Short mmCIF file of C-alpha atoms in Angstrom, two decimals:
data_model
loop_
_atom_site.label_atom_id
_atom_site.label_comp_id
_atom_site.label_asym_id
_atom_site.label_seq_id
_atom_site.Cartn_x
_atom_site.Cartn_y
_atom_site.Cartn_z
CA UNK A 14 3.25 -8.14 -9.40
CA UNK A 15 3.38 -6.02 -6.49
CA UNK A 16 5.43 -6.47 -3.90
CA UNK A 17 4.25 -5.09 -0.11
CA UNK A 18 7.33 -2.99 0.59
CA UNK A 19 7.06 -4.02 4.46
CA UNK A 20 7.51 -7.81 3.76
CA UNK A 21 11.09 -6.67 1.76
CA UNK A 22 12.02 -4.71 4.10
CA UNK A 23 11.15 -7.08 7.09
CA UNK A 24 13.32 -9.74 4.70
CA UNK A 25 16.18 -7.41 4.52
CA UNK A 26 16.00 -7.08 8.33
CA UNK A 27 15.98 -11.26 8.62
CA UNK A 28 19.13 -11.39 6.68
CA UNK A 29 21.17 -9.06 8.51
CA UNK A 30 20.35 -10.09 11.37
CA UNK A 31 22.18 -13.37 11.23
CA UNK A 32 24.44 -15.26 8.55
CA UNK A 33 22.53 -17.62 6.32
CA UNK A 34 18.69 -17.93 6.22
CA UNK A 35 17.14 -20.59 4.23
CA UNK A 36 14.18 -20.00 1.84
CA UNK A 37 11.64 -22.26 4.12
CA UNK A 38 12.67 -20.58 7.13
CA UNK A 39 12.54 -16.93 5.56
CA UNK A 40 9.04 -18.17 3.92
CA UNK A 41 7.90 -19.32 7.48
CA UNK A 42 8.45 -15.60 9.08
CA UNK A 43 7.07 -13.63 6.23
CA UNK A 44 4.09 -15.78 6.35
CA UNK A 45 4.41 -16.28 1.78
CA UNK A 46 5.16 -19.40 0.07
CA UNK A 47 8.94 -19.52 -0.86
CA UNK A 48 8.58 -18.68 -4.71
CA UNK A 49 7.47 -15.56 -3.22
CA UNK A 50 10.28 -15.13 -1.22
CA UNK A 51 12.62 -15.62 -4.64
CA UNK A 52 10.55 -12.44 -6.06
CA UNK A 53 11.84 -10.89 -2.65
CA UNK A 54 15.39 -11.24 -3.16
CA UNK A 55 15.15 -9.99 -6.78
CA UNK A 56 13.43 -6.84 -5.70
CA UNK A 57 16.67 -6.66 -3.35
CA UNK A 58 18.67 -7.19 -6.26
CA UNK A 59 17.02 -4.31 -8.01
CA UNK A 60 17.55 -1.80 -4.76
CA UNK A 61 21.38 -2.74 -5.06
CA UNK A 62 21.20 -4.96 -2.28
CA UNK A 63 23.73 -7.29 -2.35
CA UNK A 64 22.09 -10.78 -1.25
CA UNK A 65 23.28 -13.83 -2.44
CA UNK A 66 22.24 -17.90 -2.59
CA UNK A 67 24.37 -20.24 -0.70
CA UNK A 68 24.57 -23.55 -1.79
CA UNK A 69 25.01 -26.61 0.54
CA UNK A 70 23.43 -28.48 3.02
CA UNK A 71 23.35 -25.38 5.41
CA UNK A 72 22.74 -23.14 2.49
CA UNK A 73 20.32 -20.38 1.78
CA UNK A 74 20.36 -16.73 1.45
CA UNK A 75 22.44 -13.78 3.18
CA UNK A 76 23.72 -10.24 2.45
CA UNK A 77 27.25 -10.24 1.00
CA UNK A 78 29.36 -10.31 4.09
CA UNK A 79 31.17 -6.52 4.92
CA UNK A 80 28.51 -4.92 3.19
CA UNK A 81 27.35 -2.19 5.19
CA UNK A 82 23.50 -1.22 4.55
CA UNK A 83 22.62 2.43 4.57
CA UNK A 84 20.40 3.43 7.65
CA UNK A 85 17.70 4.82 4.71
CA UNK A 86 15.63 2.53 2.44
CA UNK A 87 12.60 3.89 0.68
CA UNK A 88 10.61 2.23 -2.07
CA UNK A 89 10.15 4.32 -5.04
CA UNK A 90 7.36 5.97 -4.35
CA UNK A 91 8.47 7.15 -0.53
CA UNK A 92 11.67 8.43 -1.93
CA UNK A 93 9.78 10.72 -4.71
CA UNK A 94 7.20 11.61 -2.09
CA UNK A 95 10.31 13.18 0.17
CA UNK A 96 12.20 14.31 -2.17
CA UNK A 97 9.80 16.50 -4.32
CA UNK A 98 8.36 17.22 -0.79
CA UNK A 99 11.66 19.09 -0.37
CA UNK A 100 12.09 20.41 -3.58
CA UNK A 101 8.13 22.09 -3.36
CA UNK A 102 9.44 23.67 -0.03
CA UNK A 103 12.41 25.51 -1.55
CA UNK A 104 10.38 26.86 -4.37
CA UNK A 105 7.53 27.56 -2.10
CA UNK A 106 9.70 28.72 1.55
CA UNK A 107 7.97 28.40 4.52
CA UNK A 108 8.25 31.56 7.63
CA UNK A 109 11.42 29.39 9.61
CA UNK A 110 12.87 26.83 7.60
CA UNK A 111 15.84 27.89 6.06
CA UNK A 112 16.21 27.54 2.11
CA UNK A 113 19.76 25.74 3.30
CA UNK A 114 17.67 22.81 5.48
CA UNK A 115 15.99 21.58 2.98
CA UNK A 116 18.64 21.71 0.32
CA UNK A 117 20.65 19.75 2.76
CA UNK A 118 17.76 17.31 3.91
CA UNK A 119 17.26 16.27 0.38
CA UNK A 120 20.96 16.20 -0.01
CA UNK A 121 21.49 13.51 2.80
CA UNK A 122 18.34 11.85 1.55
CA UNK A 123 19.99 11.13 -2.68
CA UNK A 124 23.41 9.80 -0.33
CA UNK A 125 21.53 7.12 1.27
CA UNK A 126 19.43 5.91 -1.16
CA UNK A 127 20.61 3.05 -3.55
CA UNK A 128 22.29 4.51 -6.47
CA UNK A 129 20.11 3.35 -9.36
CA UNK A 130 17.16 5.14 -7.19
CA UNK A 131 19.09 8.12 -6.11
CA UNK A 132 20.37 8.78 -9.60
CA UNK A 133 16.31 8.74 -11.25
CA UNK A 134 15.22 10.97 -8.21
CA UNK A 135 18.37 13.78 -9.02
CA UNK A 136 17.04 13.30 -12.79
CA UNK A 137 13.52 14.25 -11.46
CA UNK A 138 14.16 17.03 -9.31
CA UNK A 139 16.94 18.43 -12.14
CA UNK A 140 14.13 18.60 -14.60
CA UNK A 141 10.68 19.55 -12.71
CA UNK A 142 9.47 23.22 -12.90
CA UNK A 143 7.90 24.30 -9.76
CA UNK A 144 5.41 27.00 -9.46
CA UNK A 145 2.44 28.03 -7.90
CA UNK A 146 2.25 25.07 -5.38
CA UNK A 147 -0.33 25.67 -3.13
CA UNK A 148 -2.20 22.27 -3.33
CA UNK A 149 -0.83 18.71 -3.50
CA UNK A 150 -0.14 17.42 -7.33
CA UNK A 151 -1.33 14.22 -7.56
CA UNK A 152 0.13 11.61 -9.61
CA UNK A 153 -1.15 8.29 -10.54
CA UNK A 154 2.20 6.10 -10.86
CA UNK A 155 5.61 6.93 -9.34
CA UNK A 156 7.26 5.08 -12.27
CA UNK A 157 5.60 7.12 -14.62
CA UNK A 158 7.18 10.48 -12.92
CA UNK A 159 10.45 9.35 -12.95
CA UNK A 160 10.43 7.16 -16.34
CA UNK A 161 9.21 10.99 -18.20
CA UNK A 162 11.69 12.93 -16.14
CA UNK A 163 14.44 10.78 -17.44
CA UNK A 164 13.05 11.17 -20.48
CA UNK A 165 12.91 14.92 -20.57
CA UNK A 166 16.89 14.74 -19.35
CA UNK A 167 18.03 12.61 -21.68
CA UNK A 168 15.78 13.85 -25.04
CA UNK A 169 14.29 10.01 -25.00
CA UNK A 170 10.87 9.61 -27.22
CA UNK A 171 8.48 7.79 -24.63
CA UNK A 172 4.80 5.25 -25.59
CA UNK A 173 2.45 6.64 -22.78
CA UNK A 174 -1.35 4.97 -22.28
CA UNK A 175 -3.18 8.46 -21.46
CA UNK A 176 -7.06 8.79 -20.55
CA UNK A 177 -8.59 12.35 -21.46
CA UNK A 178 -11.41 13.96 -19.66
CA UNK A 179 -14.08 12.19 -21.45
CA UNK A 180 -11.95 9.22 -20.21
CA UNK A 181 -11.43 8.13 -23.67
CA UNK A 182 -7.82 5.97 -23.64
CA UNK A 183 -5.13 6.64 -26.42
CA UNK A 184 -2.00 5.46 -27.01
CA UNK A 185 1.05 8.20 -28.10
CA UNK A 186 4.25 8.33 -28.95
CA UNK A 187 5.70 11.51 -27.33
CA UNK A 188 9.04 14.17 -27.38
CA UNK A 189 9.03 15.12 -23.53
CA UNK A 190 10.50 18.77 -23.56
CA UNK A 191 8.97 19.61 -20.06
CA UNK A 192 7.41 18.37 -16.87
CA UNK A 193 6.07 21.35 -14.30
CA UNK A 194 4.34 20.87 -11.00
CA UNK A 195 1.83 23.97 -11.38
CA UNK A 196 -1.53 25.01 -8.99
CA UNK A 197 -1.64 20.81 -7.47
CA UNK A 198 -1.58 19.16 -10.54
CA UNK A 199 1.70 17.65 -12.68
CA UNK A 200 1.95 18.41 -16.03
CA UNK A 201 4.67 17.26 -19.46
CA UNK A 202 4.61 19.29 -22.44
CA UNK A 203 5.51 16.94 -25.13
CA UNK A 204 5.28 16.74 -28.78
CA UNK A 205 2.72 14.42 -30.04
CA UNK A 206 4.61 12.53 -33.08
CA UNK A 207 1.47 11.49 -34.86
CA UNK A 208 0.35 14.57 -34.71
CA UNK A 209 2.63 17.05 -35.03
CA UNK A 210 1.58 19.09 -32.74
CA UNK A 211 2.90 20.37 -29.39
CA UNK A 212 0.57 19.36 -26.27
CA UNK A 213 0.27 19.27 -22.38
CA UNK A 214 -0.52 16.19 -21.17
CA UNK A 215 -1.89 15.64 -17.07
CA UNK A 216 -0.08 12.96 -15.59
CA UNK A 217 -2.37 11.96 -13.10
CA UNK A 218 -4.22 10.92 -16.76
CA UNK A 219 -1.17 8.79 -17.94
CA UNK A 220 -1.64 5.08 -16.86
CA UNK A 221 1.54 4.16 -18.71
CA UNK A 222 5.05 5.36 -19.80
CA UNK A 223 7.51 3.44 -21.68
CA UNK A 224 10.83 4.84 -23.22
CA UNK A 225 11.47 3.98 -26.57
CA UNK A 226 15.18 3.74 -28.68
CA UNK A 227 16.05 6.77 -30.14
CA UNK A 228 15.97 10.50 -29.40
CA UNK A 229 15.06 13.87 -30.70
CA UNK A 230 16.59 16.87 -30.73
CA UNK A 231 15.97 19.81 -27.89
CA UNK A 232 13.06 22.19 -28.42
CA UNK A 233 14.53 25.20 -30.75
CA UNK A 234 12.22 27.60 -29.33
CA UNK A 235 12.20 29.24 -25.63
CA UNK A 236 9.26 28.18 -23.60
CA UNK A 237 7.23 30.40 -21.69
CA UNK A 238 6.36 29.48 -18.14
CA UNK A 239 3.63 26.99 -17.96
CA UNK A 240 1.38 29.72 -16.21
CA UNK A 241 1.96 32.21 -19.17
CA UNK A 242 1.02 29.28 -21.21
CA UNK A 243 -2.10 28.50 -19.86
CA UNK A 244 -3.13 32.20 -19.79
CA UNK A 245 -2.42 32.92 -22.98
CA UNK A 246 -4.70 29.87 -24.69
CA UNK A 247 -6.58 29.84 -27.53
CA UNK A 248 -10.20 30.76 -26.10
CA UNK A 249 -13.54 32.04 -27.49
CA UNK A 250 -12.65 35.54 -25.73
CA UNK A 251 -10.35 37.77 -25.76
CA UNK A 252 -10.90 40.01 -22.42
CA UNK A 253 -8.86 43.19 -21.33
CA UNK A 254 -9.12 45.12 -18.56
CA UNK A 255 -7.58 48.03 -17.03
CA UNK A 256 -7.87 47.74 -13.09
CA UNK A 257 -6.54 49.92 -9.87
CA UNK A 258 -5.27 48.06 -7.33
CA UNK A 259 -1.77 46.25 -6.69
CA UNK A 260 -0.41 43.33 -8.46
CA UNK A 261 -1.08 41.27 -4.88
CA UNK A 262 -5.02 42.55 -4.60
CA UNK A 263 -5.24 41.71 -8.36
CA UNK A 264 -3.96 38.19 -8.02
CA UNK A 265 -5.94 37.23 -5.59
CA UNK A 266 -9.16 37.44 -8.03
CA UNK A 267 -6.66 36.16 -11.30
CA UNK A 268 -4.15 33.82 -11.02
CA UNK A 269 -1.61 33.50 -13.37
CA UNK A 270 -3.03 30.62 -15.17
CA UNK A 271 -6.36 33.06 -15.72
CA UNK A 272 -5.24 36.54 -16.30
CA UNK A 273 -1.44 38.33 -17.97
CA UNK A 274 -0.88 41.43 -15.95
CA UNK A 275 0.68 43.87 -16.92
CA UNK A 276 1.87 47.62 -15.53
CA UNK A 277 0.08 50.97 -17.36
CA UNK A 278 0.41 54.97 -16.64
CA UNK A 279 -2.65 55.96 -14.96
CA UNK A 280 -4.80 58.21 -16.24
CA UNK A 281 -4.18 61.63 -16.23
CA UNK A 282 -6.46 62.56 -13.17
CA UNK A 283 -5.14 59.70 -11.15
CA UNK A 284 -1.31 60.57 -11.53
CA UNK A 285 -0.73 58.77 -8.33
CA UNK A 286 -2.81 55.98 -8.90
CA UNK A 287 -1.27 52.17 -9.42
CA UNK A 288 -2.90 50.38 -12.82
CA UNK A 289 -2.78 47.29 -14.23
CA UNK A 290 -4.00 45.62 -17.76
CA UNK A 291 -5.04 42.29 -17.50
CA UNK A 292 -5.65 40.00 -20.27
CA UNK A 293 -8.09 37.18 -20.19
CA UNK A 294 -8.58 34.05 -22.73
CA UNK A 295 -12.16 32.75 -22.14
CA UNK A 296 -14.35 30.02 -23.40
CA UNK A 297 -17.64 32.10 -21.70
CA UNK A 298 -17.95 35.49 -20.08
CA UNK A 299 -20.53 34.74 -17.76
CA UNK A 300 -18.44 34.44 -14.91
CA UNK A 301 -16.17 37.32 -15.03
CA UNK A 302 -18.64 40.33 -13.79
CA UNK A 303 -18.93 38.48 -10.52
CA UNK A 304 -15.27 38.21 -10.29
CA UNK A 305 -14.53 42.09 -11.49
CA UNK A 306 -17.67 43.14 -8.69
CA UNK A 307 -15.14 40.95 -5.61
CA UNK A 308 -12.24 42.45 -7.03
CA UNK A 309 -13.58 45.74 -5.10
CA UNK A 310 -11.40 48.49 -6.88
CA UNK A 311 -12.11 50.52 -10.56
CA UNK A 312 -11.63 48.52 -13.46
CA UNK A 313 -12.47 49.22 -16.91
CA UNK A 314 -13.15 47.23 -19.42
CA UNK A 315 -11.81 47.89 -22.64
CA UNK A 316 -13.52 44.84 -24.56
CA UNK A 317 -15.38 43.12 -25.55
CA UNK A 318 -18.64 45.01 -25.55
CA UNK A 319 -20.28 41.99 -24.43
CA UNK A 320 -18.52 42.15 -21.38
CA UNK A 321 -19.48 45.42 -20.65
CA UNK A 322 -23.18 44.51 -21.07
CA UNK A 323 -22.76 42.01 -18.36
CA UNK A 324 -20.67 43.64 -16.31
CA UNK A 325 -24.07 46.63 -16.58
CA UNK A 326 -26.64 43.99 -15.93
CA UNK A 327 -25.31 42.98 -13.21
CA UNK A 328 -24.92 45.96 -11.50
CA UNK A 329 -28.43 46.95 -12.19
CA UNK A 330 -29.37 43.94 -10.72
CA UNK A 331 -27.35 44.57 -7.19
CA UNK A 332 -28.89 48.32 -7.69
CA UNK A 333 -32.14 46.88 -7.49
CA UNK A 334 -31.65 43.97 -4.65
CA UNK A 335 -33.16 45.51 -1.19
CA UNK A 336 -31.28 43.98 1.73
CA UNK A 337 -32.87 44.39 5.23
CA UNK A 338 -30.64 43.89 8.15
CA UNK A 339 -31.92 43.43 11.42
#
């Protein structure tokens, strides 16, 4: 069942802010029943907060007396939000905030939370890969962020509910061996146990994660970086390219996740010149002359030959647009 974080937190403010409250009286100011105010105290329990019952006719509930409360409590999801917040803006810097304030921010942050929270949200942050964060990654389920990133730490097999993009649900048993925050979205590489097979899994698509008893053993190969990864996919296509422009100019048509770039001499008659070849997995071709005619600079295309029929079409067509401007 949930439970609406303001109601805990207005309980926890109740109970400090005298000795002994009883249930009726708490159940009165929260405006819930007090079985619901029971489910209350647990979730205390769970933050570390040390409330206990008082029995007796002027019984009820208080915090364990010289226990000082830490000025910060966040829910679950608040303290991932800020933390990987922080974490995105060291791997992404922004023009005057220095790498040191956020390190320290986030620092401060992990002190004051509760330690069973603080200690998941150092496992998260220890074992995310940031890149390429220009959008926000969306996840469906704090618990299911930090439940795979202990898994990942910790080499623990984990039961996830996942939906895939024909929203058909499965249920997998999984060997989490990463988890990267790449271009908005979250992603955990994993090895699917029925299978066999090594996969990337969306978690905005997992509804559920559950670690299991056991473990495996770490990944014996090196993994590339999840951009590489994605470039480098088994596609209908394989495209290459030889363009003249700057890495920057280049990247700005192809991403990592579309295109592999890398440096080649120029030509002989362009000794000065600054080339690139870019590599291109593609499940159609359609789309590319449009993006080699914004690119703006020479490119050649050294296959396929379907490409280069396109890429010819399309020029013939611009050749033969007239464009009147008043």
């Amino acid at each position: 069942m949930t439970r609406p974080t303001s109601r805990v937190l207005l309980l926890l403010e109740l109970l400090q802010s005298s000795g002994t409250r009883t249930a009726r009286e708490l159940a009165e100011r929260l405006g819930v029943d007090e079985r619901t105010v029971r489910r209350y105290m647990d979730h205390l329990l769970e933050l570390d907060v040390p409330v206990e019952a008082v029995r007796g006719r002027y019984g009820g509930y208080r915090v364990t007396p010289g226990f000082r409360m830490p000025p910060l409590m966040l829910s679950d999801e608040e303290a991932v939000a800020v933390l990987l917040a922080l974490a995105a803006l060291r791997a992404a810097p922004t023009a005057g905030v220095p790498d040191t304030a956020s390190a320290t921010a986030a620092a401060k942050i992990s002190r004051a939370l509760p330690e069973r929270l603080a200690r998941r949200a150092r496992t998260l942050l220890d074992t995310t890969v940031f890149t390429d964060l220009p959008a926000r990654a969306p996840v469906s389920d704090a618990g299911v962020l930090l439940t795979v990133a202990d898994a990942v730490r910790h080499h623990r097999p984990v039961e996830i509910r996942y939906r895939s993009a024909n929203a058909a649900p499965s249920e997998r048993r999984v060997h989490p061996y990463e988890l990267a925050a790449y271009q908005g979205r979250w992603y955990l590489t994993a090895l699917d146990v029925r299978r066999q097979a090594e996969r990337t899994f969306r978690l905005d698509r997992i509804t559920g994660a559950r670690a299991v008893p056991g473990s495996f053993p770490p990944s014996p190969d090196p993994r590339p970086p999840l951009a590489d990864r994605f470039a480098r996919a088994h596609h209908t296509h394989h495209v290459t390219l030889r363009v003249r422009a700057t890495e920057e100019h280049i990247r700005a048509r192809l991403p990592p996740s579309v295109a592999v770039l890398e440096p080649v001499p120029p030509p002989p008659d362009d000794a000065t010149g600054t080339w690139y070849r870019a590599e291109i997995r593609a499940v159609r071709l359609d789309w590319l002359p449009g993006v080699i005619a914004a690119l703006g600079c020479t490119v050649v295309v050294e296959r396929p030959a379907e490409l280069r029929e396109l890429v010819g079409r399309l020029a013939t067509r611009l050749a033969a647009t007239s464009v009147t401007v008043p």
